[in-house]
Short mmCIF file of C-alpha atoms in Angstrom, two decimals:
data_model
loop_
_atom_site.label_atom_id
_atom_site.label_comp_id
_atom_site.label_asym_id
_atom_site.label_seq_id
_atom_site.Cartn_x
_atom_site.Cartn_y
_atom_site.Cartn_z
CA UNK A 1 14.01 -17.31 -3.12
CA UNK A 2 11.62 -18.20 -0.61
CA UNK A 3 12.74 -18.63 3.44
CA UNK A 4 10.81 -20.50 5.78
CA UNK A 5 12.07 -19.92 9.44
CA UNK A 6 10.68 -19.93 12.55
CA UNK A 7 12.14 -16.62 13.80
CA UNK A 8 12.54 -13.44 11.49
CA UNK A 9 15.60 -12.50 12.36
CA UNK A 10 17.38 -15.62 10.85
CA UNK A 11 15.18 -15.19 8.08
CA UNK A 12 15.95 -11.92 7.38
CA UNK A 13 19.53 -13.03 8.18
CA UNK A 14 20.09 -15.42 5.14
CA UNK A 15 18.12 -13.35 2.29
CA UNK A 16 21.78 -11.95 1.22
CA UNK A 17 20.61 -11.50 -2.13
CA UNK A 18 18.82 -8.55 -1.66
CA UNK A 19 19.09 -7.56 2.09
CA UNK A 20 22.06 -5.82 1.32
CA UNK A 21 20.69 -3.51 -0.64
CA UNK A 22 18.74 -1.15 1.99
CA UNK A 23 16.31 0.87 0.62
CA UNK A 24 15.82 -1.20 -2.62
CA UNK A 25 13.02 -3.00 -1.83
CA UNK A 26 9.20 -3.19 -0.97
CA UNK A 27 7.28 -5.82 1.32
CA UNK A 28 4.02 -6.69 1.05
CA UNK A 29 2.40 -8.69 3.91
CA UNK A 30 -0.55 -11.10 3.08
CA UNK A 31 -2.66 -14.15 4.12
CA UNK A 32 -1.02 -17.34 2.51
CA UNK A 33 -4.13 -17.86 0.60
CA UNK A 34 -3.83 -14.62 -0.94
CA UNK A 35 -0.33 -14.88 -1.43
CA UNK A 36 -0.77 -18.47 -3.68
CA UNK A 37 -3.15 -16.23 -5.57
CA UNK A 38 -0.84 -13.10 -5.98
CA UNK A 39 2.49 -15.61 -6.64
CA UNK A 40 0.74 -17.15 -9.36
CA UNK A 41 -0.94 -14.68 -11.13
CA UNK A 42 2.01 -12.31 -10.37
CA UNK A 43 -0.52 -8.76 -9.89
CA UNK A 44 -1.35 -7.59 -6.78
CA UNK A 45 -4.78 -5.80 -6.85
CA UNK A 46 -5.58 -2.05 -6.30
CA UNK A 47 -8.52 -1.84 -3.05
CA UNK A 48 -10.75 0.16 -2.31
CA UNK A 49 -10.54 3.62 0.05
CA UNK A 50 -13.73 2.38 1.76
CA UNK A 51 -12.00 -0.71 2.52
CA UNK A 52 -9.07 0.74 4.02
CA UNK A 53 -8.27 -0.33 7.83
CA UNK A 54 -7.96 3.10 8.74
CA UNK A 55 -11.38 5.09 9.51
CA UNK A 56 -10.21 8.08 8.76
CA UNK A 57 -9.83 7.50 5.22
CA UNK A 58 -12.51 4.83 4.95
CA UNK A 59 -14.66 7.21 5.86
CA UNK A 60 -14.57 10.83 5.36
CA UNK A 61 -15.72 14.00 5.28
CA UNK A 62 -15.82 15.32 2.37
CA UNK A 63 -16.79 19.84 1.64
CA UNK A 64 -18.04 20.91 -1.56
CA UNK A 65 -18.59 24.21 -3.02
CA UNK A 66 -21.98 25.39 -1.14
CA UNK A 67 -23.46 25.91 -4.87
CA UNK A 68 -22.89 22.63 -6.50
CA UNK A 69 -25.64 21.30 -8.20
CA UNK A 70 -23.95 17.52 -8.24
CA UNK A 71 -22.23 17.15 -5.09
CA UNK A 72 -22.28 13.37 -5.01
CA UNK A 73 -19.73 13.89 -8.02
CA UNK A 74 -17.34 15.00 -5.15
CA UNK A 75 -17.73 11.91 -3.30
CA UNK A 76 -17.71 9.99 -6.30
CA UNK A 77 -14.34 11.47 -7.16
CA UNK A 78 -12.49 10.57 -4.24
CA UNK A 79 -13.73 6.89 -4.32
CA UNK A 80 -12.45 6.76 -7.87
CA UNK A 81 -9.10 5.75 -6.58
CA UNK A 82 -7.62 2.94 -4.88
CA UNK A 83 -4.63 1.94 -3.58
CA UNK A 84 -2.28 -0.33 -3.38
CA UNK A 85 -0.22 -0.56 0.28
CA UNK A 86 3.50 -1.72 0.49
CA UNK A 87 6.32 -1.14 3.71
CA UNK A 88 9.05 0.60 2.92
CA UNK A 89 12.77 -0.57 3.87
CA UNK A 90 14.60 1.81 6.19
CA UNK A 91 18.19 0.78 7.57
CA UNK A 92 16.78 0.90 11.33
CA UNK A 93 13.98 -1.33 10.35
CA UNK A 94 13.86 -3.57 7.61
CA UNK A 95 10.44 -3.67 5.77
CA UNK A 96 10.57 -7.54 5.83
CA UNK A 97 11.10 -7.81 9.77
CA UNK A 98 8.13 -5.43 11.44
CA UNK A 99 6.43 -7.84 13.82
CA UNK A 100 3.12 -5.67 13.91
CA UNK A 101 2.80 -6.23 10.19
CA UNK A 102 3.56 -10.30 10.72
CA UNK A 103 0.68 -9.92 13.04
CA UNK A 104 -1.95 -7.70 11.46
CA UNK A 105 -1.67 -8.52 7.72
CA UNK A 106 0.15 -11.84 7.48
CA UNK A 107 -2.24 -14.20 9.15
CA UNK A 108 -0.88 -13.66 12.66
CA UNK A 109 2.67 -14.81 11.51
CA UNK A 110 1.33 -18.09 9.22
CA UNK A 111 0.92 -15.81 6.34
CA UNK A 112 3.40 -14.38 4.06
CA UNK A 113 5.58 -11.64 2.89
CA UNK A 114 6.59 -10.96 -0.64
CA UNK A 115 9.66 -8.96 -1.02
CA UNK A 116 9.57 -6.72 -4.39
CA UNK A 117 12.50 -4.81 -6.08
CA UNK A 118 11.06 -0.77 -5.63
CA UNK A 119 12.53 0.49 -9.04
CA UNK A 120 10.71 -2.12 -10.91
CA UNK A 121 7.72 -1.54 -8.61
CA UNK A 122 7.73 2.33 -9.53
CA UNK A 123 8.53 1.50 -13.09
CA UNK A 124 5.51 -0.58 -13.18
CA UNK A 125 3.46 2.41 -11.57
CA UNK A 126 4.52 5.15 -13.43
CA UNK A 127 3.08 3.43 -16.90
CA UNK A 128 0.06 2.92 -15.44
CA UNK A 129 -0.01 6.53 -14.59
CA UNK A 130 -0.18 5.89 -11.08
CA UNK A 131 0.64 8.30 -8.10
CA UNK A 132 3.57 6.30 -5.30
CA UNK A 133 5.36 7.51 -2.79
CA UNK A 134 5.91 7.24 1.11
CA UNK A 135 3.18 8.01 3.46
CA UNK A 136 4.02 10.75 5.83
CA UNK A 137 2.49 10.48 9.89
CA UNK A 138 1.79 13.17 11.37
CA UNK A 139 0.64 13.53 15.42
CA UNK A 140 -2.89 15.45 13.97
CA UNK A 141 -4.22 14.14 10.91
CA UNK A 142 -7.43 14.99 9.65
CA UNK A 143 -8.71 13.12 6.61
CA UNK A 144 -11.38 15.82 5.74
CA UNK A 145 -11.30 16.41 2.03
CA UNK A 146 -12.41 20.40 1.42
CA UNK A 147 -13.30 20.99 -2.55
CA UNK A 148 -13.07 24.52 -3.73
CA UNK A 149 -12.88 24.16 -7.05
CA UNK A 150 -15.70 23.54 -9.51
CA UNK A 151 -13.96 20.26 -10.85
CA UNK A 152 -13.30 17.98 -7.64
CA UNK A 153 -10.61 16.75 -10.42
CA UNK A 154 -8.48 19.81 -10.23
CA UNK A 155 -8.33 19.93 -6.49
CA UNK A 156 -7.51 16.11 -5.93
CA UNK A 157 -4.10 17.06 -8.61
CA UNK A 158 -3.30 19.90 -6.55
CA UNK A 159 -3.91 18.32 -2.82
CA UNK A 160 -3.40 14.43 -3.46
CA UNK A 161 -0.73 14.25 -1.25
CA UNK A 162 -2.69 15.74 1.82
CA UNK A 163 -5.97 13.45 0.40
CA UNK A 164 -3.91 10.08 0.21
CA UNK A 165 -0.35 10.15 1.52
CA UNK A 166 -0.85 11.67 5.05
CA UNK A 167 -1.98 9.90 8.26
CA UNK A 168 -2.26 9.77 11.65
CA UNK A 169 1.10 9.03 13.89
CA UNK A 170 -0.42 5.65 15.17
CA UNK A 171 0.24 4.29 12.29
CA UNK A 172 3.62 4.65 11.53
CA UNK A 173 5.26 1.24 12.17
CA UNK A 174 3.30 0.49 9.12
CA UNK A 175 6.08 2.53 7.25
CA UNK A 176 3.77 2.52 4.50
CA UNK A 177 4.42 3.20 0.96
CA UNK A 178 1.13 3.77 -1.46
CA UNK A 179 0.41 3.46 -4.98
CA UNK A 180 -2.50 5.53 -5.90
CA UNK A 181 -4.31 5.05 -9.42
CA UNK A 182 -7.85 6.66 -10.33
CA UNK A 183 -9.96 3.43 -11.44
CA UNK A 184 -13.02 5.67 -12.46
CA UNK A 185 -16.36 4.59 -11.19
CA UNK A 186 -16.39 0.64 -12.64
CA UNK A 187 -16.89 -2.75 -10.42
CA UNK A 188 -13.89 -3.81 -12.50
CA UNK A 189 -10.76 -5.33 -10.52
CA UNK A 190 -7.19 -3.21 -11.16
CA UNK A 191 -4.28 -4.87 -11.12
CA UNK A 192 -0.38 -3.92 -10.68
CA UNK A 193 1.64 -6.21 -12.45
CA UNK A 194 4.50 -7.42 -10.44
CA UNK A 195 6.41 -9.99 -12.48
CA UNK A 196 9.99 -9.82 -12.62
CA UNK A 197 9.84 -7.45 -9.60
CA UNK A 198 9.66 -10.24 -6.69
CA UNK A 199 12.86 -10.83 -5.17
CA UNK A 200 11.76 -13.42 -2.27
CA UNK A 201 8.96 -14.57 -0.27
CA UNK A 202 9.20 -15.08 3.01
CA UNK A 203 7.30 -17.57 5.31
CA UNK A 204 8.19 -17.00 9.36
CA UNK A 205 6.09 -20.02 10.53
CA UNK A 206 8.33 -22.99 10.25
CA UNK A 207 4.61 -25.26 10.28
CA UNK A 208 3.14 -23.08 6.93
CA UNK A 209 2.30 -24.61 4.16
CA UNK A 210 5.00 -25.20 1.25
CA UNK A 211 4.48 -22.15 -1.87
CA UNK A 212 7.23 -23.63 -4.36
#
């Protein structure tokens, strides 16, 4: 299904397929460039932390035990993962209709946003033995990752949701919901596949380009 409006709210309006369905879903904003490339190859690509628009987890602070004798292997253990960023669906505001988000990630409202179903989504996750879940915002956040333990690998397990799933209280219009997946140290591009899982695309520039 793919609308093409020039106002979200009759957008969201006519996507009765699946806008019924509260809670059931996942958006994820884009360029439209990006989205031709995501549409077609149907993956969507785990980034980088140190890419992240937020500073405070693009660039932290990170404590390790005072007698390490590797403590770039704490660093290196963090950066390991990446993550993949989607807006969760609430009934008071619908992931597909956040205007900050049609401004920010979607190309200043030419871009896009692909609707996904979340079961498939988490389906998809889980057998790639990925962490998801909702971020939660908090008024003090402090990104500061403290390692106790002499494998960084056994604190990240116990902690990960304080590491990657908690942030400041600016950010919550972004109703984020992550997908976290330890990539090891490689160049290599990761990849969620997301076939079968889109439900509709959604252009709210009635000038875009045509994606069919």
């Amino acid at each position: 299904m793919i609308m093409k409006q020039n106002n979200y709210s009759i957008a969201c309006r006519y996507a009765r397929e699946w806008q019924s369905n509260e809670g059931a879903i996942l958006a994820h904003y884009t360029t439209f460039d990006a989205a031709v490339k995501i549409l077609s190859s149907k993956r969507l690509r785990f980034g980088r932390l140190s890419g992240m628009n937020d500073i405070n987890e693009s660039y932290r602070a990170i404590w390790y035990p005072h007698d390490t004798t590797d403590p770039d292997r704490y660093k290196s253990a963090v950066y390991a993962y990446r993550q993949i960023s989607l807006t969760l669906d609430k009934n008071h505001q619908r992931c597909f209709n956040i205007h900050p988000m049609w401004g920010h990630y979607a190309q200043k409202g030419a871009g896009v946003c692909i609707v996904l179903d979340k079961n498939i989504i988490e389906q998809r996750a889980k057998t790639m033995k990925c962490r998801y879940g909702n971020v939660s915002y908090r008024k003090s956040s402090d990104s500061t990752v403290v390692f106790d333990a002499k494998n960084p690998e056994t604190d990240i397990a116990k902690h990960y949701r304080a590491i990657f799933y908690r942030k400041s209280k600016a950010w919550g219009y972004e109703q984020e919901y992550r997908i976290i997946k330890n990539c090891g140290e490689g160049n290599e591009d990761v990849f969620l596949n997301i076939s079968e899982a889109i439900k509709a695309i959604i252009l709210c520039n009635g000038d875009a380009k045509d994606l069919s």
